[in-house]
Coordinates of C-alpha atoms and ligand atoms in Angstrom, one line a residue:
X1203 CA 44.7 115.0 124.5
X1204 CA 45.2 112.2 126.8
X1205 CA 42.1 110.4 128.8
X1206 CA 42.7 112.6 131.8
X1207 CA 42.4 116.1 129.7
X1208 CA 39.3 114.4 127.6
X1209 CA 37.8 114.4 131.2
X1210 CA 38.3 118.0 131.7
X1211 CA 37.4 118.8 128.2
X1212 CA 33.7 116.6 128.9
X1213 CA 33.2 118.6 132.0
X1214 CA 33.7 121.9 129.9
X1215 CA 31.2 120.5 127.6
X1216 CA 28.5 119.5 129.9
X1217 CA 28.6 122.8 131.5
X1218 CA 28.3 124.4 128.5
X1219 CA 25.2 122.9 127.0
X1220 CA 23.9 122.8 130.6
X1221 CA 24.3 127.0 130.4
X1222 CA 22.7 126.9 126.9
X1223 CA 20.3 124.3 127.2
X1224 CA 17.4 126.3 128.3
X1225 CA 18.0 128.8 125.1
X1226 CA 15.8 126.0 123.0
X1227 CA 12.2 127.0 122.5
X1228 CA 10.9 123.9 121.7
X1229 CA 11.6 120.8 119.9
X1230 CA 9.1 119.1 117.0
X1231 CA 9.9 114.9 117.2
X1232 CA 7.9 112.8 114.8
X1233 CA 6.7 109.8 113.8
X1234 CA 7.2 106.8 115.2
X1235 CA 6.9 105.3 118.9
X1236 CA 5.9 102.0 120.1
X1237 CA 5.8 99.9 123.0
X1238 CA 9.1 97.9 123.9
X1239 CA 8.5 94.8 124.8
X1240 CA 12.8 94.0 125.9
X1241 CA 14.1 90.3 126.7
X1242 CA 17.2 89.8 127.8
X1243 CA 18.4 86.6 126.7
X1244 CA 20.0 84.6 129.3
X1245 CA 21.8 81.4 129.4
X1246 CA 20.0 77.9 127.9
X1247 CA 17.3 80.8 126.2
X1248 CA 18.6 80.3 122.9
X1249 CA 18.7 76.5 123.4
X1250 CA 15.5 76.2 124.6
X1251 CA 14.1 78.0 121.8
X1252 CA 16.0 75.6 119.3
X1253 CA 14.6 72.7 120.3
X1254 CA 11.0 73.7 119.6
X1255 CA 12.0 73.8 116.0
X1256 CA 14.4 72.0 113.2
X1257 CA 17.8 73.3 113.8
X1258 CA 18.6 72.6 110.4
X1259 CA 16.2 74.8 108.9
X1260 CA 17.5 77.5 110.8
X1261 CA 21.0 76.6 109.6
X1262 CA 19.4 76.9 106.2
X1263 CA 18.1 80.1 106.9
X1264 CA 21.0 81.7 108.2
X1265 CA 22.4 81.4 104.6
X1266 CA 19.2 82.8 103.3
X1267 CA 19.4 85.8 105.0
X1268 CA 15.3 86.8 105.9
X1269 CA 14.9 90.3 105.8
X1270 CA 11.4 89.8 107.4
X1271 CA 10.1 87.3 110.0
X1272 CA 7.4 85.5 109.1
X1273 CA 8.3 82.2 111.1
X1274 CA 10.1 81.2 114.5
X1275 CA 12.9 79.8 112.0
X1276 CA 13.3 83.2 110.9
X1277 CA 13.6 85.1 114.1
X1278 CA 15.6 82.4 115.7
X1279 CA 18.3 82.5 112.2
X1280 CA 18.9 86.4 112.5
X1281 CA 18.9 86.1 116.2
X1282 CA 21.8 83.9 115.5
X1283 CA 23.6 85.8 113.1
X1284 CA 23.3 89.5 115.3
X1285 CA 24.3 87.6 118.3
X1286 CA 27.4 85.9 116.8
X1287 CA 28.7 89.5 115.1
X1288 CA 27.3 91.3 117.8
X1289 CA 25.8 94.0 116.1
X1290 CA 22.7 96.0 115.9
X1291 CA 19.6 95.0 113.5
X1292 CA 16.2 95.5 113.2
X1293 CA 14.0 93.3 111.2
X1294 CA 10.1 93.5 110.3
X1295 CA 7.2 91.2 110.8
X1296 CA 4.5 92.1 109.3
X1297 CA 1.9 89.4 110.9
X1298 CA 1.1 88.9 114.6
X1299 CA 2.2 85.3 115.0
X1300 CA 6.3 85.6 115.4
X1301 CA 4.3 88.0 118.8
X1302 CA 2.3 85.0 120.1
X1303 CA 5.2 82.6 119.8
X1304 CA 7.7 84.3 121.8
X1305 CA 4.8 85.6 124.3
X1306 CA 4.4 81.6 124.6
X1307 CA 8.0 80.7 124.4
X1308 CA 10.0 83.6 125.9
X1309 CA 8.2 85.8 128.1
X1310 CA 9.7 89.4 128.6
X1311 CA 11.3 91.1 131.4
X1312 CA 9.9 94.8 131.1
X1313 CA 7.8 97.0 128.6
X1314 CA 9.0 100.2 127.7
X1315 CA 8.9 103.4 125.6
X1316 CA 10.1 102.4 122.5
X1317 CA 10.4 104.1 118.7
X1318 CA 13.0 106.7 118.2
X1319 CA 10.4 109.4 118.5
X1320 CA 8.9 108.3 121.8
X1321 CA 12.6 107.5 123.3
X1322 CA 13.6 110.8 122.3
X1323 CA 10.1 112.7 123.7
X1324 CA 10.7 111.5 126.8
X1325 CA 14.3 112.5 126.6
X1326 CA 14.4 115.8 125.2
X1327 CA 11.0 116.2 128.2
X1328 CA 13.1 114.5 130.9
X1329 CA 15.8 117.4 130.0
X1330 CA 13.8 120.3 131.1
X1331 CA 13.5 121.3 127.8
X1332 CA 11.0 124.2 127.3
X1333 CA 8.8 122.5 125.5
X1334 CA 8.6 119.2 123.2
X1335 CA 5.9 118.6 120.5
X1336 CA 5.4 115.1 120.1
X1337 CA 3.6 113.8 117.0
X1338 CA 2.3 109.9 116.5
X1339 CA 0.0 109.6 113.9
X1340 CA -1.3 105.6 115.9
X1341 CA -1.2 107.6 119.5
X1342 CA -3.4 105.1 121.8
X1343 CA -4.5 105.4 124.8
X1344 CA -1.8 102.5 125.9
X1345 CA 0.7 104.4 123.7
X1346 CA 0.2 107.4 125.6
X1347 CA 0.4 105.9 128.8
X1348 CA 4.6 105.2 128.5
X1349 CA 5.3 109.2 127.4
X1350 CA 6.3 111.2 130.6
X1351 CA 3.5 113.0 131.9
X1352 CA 5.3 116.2 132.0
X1353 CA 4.3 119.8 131.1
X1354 CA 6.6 120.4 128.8
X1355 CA 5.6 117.3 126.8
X1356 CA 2.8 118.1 124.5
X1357 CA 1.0 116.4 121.6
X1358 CA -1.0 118.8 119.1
X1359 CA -4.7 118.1 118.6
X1360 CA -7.2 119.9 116.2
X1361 CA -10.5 120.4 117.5
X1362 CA -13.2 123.1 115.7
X1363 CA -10.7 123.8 113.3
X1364 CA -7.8 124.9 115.6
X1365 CA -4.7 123.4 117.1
X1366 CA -4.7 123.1 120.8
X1367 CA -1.1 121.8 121.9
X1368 CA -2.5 118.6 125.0
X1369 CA -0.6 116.4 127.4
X1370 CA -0.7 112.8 124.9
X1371 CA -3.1 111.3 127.7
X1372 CA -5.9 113.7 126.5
X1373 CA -4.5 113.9 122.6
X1374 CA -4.8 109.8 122.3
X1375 CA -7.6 108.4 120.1
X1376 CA -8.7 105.4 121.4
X1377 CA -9.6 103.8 117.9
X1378 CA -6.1 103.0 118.2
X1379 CA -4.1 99.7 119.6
X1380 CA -0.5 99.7 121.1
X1381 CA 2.7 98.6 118.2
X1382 CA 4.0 96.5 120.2
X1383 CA 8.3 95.6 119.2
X1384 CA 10.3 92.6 120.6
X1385 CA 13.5 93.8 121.9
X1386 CA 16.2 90.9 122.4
X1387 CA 18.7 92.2 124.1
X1388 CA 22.3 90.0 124.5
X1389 CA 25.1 90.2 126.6
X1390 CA 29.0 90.3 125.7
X1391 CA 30.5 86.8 126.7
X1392 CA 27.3 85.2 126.3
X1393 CA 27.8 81.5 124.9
X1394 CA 25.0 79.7 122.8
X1395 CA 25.5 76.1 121.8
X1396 CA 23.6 75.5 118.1
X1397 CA 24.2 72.8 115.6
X1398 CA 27.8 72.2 115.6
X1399 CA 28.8 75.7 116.5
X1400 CA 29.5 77.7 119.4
X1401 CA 28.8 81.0 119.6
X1402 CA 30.5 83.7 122.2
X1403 CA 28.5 87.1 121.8
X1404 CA 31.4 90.0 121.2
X1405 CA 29.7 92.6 122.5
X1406 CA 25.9 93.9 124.2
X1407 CA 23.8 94.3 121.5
X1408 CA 20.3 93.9 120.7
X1409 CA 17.8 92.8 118.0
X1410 CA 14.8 94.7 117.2
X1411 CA 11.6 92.4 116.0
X1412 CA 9.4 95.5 114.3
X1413 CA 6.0 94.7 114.1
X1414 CA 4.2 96.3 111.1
X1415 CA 0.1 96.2 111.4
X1416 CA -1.7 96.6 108.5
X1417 CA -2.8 100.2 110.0
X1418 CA 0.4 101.6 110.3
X1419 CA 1.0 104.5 108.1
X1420 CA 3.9 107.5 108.6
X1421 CA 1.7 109.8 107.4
X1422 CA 0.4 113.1 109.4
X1423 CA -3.5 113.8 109.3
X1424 CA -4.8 116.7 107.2
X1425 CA -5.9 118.5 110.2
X1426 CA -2.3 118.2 111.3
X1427 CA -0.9 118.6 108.7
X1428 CA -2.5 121.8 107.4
X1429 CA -1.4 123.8 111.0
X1430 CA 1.8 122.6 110.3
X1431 CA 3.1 126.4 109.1
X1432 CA 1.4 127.8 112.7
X1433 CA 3.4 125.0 114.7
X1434 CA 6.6 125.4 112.9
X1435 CA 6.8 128.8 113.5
X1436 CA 7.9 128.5 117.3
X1437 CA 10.0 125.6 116.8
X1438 CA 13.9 125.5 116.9
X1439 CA 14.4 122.3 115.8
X1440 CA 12.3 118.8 114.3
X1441 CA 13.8 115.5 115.0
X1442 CA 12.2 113.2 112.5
X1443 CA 11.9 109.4 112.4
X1444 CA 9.7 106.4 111.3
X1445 CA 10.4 106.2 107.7
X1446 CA 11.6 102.7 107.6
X1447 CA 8.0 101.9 107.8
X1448 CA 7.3 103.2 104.3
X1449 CA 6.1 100.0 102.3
X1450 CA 6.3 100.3 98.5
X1451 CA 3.1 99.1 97.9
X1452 CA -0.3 99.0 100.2
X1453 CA -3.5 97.3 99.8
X1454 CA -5.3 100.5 98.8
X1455 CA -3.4 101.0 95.9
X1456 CA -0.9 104.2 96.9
X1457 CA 2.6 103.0 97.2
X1458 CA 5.6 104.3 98.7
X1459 CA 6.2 107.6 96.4
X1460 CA 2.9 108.7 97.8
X1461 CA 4.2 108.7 101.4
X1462 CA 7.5 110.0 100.3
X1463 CA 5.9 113.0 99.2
X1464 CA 3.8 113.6 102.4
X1465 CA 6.7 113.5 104.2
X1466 CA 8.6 116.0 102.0
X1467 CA 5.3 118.1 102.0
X1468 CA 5.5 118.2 105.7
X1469 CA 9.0 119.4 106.4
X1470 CA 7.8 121.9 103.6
X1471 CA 5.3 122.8 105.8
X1472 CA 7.4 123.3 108.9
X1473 CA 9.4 125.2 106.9
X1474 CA 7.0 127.6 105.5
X1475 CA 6.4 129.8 108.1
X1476 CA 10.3 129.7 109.3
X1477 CA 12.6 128.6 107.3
X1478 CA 15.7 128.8 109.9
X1479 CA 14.1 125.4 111.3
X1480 CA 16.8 122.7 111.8
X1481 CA 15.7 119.5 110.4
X1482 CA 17.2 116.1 112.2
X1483 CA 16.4 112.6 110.9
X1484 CA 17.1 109.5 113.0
X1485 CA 17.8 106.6 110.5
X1486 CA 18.3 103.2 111.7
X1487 CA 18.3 99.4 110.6
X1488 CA 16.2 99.1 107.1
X1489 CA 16.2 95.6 105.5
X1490 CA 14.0 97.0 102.5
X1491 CA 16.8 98.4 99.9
X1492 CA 14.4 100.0 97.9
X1493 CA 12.7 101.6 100.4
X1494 CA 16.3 102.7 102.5
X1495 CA 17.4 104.6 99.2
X1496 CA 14.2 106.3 98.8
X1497 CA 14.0 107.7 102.1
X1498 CA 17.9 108.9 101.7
X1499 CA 17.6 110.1 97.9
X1500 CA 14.1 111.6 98.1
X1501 CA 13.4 112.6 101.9
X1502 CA 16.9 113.7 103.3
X1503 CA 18.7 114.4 100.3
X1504 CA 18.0 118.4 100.1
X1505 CA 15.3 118.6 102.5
X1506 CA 17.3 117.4 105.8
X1507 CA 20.0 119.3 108.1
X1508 CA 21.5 116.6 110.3
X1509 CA 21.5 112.9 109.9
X1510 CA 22.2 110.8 113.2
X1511 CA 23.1 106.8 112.5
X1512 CA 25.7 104.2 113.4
X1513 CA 28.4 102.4 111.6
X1514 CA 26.6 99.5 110.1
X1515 CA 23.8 102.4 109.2
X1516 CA 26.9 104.2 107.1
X1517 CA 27.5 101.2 105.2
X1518 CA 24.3 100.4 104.6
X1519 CA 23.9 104.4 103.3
X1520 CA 27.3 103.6 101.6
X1521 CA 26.0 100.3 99.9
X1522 CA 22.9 102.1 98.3
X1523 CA 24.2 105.0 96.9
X1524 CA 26.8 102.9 95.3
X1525 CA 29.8 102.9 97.3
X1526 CA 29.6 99.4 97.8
X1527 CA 33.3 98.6 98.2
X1528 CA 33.6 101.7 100.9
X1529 CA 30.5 100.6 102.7
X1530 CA 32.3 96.9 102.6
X1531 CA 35.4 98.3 104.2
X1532 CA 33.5 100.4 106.9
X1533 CA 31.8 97.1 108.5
X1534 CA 35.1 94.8 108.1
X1535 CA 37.0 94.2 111.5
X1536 CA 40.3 95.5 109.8
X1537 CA 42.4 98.2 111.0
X1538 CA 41.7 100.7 108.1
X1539 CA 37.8 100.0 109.1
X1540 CA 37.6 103.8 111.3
X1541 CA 39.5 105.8 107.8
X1542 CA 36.4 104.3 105.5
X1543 CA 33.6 104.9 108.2
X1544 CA 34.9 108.9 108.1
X1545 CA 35.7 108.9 104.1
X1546 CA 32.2 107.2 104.1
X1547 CA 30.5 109.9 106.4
X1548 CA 31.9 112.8 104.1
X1549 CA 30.2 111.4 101.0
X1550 CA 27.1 111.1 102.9
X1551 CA 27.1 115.0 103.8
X1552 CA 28.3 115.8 100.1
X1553 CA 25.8 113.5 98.5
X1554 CA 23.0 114.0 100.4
X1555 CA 23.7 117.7 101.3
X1556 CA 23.6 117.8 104.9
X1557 CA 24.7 120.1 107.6
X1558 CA 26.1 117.6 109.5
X1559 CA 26.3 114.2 109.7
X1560 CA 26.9 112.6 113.4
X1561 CA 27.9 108.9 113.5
X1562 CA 27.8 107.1 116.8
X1563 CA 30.0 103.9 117.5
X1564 CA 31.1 101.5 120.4
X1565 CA 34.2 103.9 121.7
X1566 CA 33.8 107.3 119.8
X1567 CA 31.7 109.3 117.7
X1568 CA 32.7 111.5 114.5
X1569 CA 30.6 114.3 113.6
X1570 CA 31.3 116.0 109.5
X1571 CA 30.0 119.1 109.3
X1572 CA 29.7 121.3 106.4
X1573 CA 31.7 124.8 106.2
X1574 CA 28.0 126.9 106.5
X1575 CA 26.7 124.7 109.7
X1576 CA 26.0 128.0 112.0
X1577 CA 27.9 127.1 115.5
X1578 CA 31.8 127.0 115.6
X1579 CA 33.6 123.3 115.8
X1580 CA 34.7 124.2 119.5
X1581 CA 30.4 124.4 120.5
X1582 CA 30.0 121.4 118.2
X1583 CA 32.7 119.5 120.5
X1584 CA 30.7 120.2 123.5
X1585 CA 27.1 118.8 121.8
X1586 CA 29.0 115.6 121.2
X1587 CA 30.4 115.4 125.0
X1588 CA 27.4 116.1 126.4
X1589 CA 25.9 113.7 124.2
X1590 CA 28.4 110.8 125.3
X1591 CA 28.0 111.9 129.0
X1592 CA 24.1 111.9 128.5
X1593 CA 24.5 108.0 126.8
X1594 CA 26.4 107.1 129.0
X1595 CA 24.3 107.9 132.3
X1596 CA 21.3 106.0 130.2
X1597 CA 23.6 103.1 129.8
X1598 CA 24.4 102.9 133.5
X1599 CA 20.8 104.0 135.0
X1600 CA 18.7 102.5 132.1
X1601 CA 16.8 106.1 131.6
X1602 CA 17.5 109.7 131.8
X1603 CA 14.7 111.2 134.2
X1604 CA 15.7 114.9 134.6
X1605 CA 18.7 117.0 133.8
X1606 CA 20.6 116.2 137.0
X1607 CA 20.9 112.2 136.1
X1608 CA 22.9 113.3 132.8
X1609 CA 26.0 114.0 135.6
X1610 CA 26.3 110.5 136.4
X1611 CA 27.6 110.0 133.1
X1612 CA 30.7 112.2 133.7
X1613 CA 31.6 108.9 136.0
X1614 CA 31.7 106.9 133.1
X1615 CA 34.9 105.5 132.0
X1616 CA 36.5 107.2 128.4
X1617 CA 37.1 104.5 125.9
X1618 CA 40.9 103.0 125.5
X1619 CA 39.4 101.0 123.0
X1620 CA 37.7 104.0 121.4
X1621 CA 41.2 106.5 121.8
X1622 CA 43.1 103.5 120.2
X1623 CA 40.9 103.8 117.2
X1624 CA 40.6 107.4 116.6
X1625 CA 44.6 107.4 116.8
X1626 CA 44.2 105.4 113.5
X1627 CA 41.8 108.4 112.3
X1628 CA 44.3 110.7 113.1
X1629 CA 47.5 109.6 111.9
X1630 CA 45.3 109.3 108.6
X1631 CA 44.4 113.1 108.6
X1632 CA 47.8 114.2 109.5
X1633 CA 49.6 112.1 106.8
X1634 CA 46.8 113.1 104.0
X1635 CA 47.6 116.8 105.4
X1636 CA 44.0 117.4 106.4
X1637 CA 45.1 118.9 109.6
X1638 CA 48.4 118.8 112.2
X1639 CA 48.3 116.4 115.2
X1640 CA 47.1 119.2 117.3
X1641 CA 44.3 120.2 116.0
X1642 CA 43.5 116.7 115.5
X1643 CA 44.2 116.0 119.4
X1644 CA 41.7 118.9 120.4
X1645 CA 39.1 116.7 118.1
X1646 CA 38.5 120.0 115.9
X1647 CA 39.5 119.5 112.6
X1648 CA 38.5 122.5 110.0
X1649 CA 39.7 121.3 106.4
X1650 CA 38.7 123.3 103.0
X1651 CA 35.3 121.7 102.3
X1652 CA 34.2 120.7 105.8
X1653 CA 35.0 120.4 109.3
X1654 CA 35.1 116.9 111.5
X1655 CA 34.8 116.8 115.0
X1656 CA 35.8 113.6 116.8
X1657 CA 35.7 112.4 120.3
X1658 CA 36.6 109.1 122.0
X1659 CA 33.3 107.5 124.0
X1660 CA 32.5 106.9 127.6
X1661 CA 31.2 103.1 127.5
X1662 CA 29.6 101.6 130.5
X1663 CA 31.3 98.4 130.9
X1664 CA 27.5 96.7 131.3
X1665 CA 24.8 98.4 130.5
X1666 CA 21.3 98.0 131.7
X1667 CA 20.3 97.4 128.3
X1668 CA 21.0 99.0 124.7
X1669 CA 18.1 99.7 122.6
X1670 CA 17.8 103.4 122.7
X1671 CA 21.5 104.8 123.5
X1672 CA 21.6 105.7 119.9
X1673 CA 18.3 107.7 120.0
X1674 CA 19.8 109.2 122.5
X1675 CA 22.9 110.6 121.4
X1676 CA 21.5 111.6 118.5
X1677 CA 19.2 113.6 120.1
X1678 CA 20.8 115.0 122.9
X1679 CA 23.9 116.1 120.3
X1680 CA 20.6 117.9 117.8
X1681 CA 19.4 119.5 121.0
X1682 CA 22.5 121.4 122.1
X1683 CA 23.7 122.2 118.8
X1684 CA 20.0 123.7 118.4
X1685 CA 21.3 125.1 121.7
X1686 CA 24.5 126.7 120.9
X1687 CA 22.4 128.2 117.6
X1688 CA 19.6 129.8 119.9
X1689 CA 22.8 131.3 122.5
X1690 CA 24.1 132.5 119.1
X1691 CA 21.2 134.6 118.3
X1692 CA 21.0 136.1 122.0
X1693 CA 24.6 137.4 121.8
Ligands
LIG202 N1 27.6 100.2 126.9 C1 27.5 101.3 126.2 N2 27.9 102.5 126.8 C2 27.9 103.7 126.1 N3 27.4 103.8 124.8 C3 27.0 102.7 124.2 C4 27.0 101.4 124.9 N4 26.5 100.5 124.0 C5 26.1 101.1 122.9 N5 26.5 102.5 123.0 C6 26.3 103.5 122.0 O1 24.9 103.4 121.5 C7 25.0 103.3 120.1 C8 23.8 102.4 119.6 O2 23.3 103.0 118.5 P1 22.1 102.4 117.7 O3 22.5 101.1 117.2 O4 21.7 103.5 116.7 O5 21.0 102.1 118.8 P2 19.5 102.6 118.9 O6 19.1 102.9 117.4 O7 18.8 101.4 119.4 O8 19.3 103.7 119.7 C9 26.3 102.7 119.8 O9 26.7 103.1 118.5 C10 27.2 103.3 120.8 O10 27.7 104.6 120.4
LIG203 O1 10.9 100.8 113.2 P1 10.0 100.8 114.4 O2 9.0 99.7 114.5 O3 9.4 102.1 114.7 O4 11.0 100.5 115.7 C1 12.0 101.4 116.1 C2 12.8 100.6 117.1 O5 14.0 101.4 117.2 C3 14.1 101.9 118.5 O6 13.5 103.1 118.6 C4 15.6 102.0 118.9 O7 16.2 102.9 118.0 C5 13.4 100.9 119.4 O8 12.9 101.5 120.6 C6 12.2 100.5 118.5 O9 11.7 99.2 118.8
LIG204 MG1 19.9 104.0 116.0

């Protein structure tokens, strides 16, 4: 299909879900949300910053690589390096001091929902869905205050021994304080003088500074976590998320393996009492290597339905289940680059036995999907256009705020750039005799041991920021496939 009949097909998609959407019951999102705290770095910032410390120290750093900021040299050395590849990364800090400096030094523009669970609460809410169960095991009163105050956005609470299901305003325990994240956001074009060099930002990105209190646990309470089997039982879907906060060891003695099991033990539990629930997980940026193959080996890997991440995520995926030469290939600017990022997303559904596996990049997204997954390839198509349509009206607007905003995103331009490199994915297909060129053209391709749907992007040419967009393709894609399932029961 050409741009102009990939325009048609998004319409048909959008209406499709939009028919569908209301089929979903409700929607079970856990763990993690936290306040936003988004920058976006501006001419001079970068300089500024530098002076206050040693540049060469930061030069030294760079090589070092930190995968955790403990210092201003730190922050300002990964700032560097995400700004000149321009991609995506979040990093941990684990004291409060990397906050106070750039409170001190950088001042930001606007706090916001952040954490893929709240971003996707307010979403899935903001959609009309019938209901969403929200779940933060740190909900503070502050915390609470940036989740829509909707009534179809509730947060469980036990209280005498039973659940009651409460807006988060009344569910909040104010024991707790707000996670606060820094959010650096960067713009393409952007020039920063350091050192010797010059760097010229390729494309909007951001940088996510993840603070990591002492307190914070991903963890459910026992009440909670005990009425599990009663909540699951009315619940289409869970989108799950927060992992990357796992450490291996805490001061108390337990270690990661015991929160690994707890979070096995609680999709267990959601499962108990219906075991046709759809189980998503959200992954993201995890510098701990250790930690990122233990949430993949021993929390998704035959517990977890769909998997949503981006490219560098793939790789990163790729690199610790040893396929480090395919995960190389994936994140290398070469022409070949889209071929490894698919051959790397099939070994992920194999390896990890998914249902699907939907990976989201500048310009298009491919979605591998294993032969049992319940919806055809044609209703999977439309969850991935009205998931680009929904990203892109977030890019342009900066939120989604009810169903009717997700339109604007039909506006936004299809990807050349995008088309140019799923032509590359194509041609591959067709010469390895996967599928013929029109099949792969109609972005529906059903091969013996699974099927792969691929569709070019709309990408808004400067977007009101980025943090988020990925949540929210991921989320909006798990929600209408959840959709097309529910419609598939009614027939
Ligand atoms: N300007 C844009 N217009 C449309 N989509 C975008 C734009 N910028 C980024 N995206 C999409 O958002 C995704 C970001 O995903 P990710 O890095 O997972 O972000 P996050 O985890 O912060 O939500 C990109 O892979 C791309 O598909
Ligand atoms: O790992 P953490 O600290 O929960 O942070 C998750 C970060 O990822 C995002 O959810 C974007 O995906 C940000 O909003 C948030 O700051
Ligand atoms: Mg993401």
């Amino acid at each position: 299909m050409d741009i102009s009949e990939w325009d048609k097909r998004y319409i048909e998609g959008y209406e499709s879900v939009a028919r569908n959407i209301s089929c979903v019951n409700r929607i079970f999102v856990a763990y993690n949300s936290n306040v936003d705290a988004i920058k976006h770095i501006g001419p001079g910032d970068v300089e500024n910053l530098l002076r206050k410390v040693d540049v060469d120290t930061v030069q030294q750093r760079i090589f070092s690589y930190p995968r955790q900021i403990d210092s201003p040299v730190d922050f300002l050395a990964r700032l560097l390096i995400a700004m000149k590849d321009g991609k995506a990364a979040e990093i941990p800090t684990y004291s409060t001091d990397i906050h106070e400096w750039l409170t001190d030094n950088l001042v930001f523009d606007e706090a916001r929902m952040g954490g893929q669970a709240g971003i996707i609460s307010n979403l899935l809410a903001n959609m009309d869905l019938n209901k969403v169960i929200a779940y933060i095991p740190w909900l503070s009163p502050e915390q609470a205050d940036y989740f829509v105050s909707s009534p179809n956005l509730l947060h469980p609470f036990v209280r005498q021994g039973r659940m009651e299901l409460l807006p988060p305003a009344e569910a909040c325990n104010s024991d707790y304080k707000a996670k606060v994240n820094w959010i650096i956001e960067f713009n393409k074009g952007l020039s920063v003088k350091y050192a010797e060099d010059r760097i010229i930002v390729p494309r909007n990105n951001r940088l996510i500074i993840s603070s990591r209190p002492p307190w914070i646990r991903i963890d459910m309470s026992d009440e909670i976590y005990e009425h599990l089997p009663e909540m699951g039982r009315t619940v289409d879907g869970a989108i799950l998320s927060g992992y990357q906060m796992i450490k291996e060891e805490y001061e108390d003695g337990k270690t990661y393996r015991d929160y690994v099991e707890r979070a096995v033990g609680a999709i267990g539990q959601l499962k108990k009492a219906n075991p046709d629930i759809c189980i998503h997980v959200e992954f993201t940026s995890i510098q701990n290597k250790f930690i990122r193959s233990a949430i993949l080996n021993d929390i998704v890997r035959n517990h977890v339905h769909s998997l949503g991440l981006d490219t560098v995520e793939v790789a990163n995926a790729l690199n610790v289940l040893g396929y480090e030469e395919l995960a190389y290939s994936v994140i290398k600017k070469e022409e070949d680059a889209i071929v490894s990022l698919y051959e790397g997303a099939v070994r992920l559904l194999h390896e990890l036995k998914l249902q699907r596996i939907h990976v989201h990049s500048l310009g298009f997204y491919i979605c591998v999907v294993s032969k049992d997954c319940p919806i055809d390839v044609e209703q999977h198509l439309d969850s991935l256009l009205f998931a680009s349509t929904t990203a892109a009206s977030r890019a342009l607007l900066g939120g989604i705020k009810s169903f009717e905003d997700i339109k604007a995103g039909l506006d936004v331009p299809i990807s050349t750039q995008g088309m140019d490199q799923i032509e590359k994915l194509g041609a591959y297909l067709v010469r390895q005799g996967k599928c013929n060129l029109e099949d792969f053209e109609n972005g529906c391709i059903c091969t013996r041991n699974h099927d792969i749907l691929i569709i070019p992007a709309r990408v808004v040419d400067h977007p009101v920021d980025t943090v988020g967009i990925g949540d929210t393709i991921s989320a909006s894609a798990f929600a209408a496939v959840l959709a097309g399932m529910c419609s598939l029961r009614e027939d």
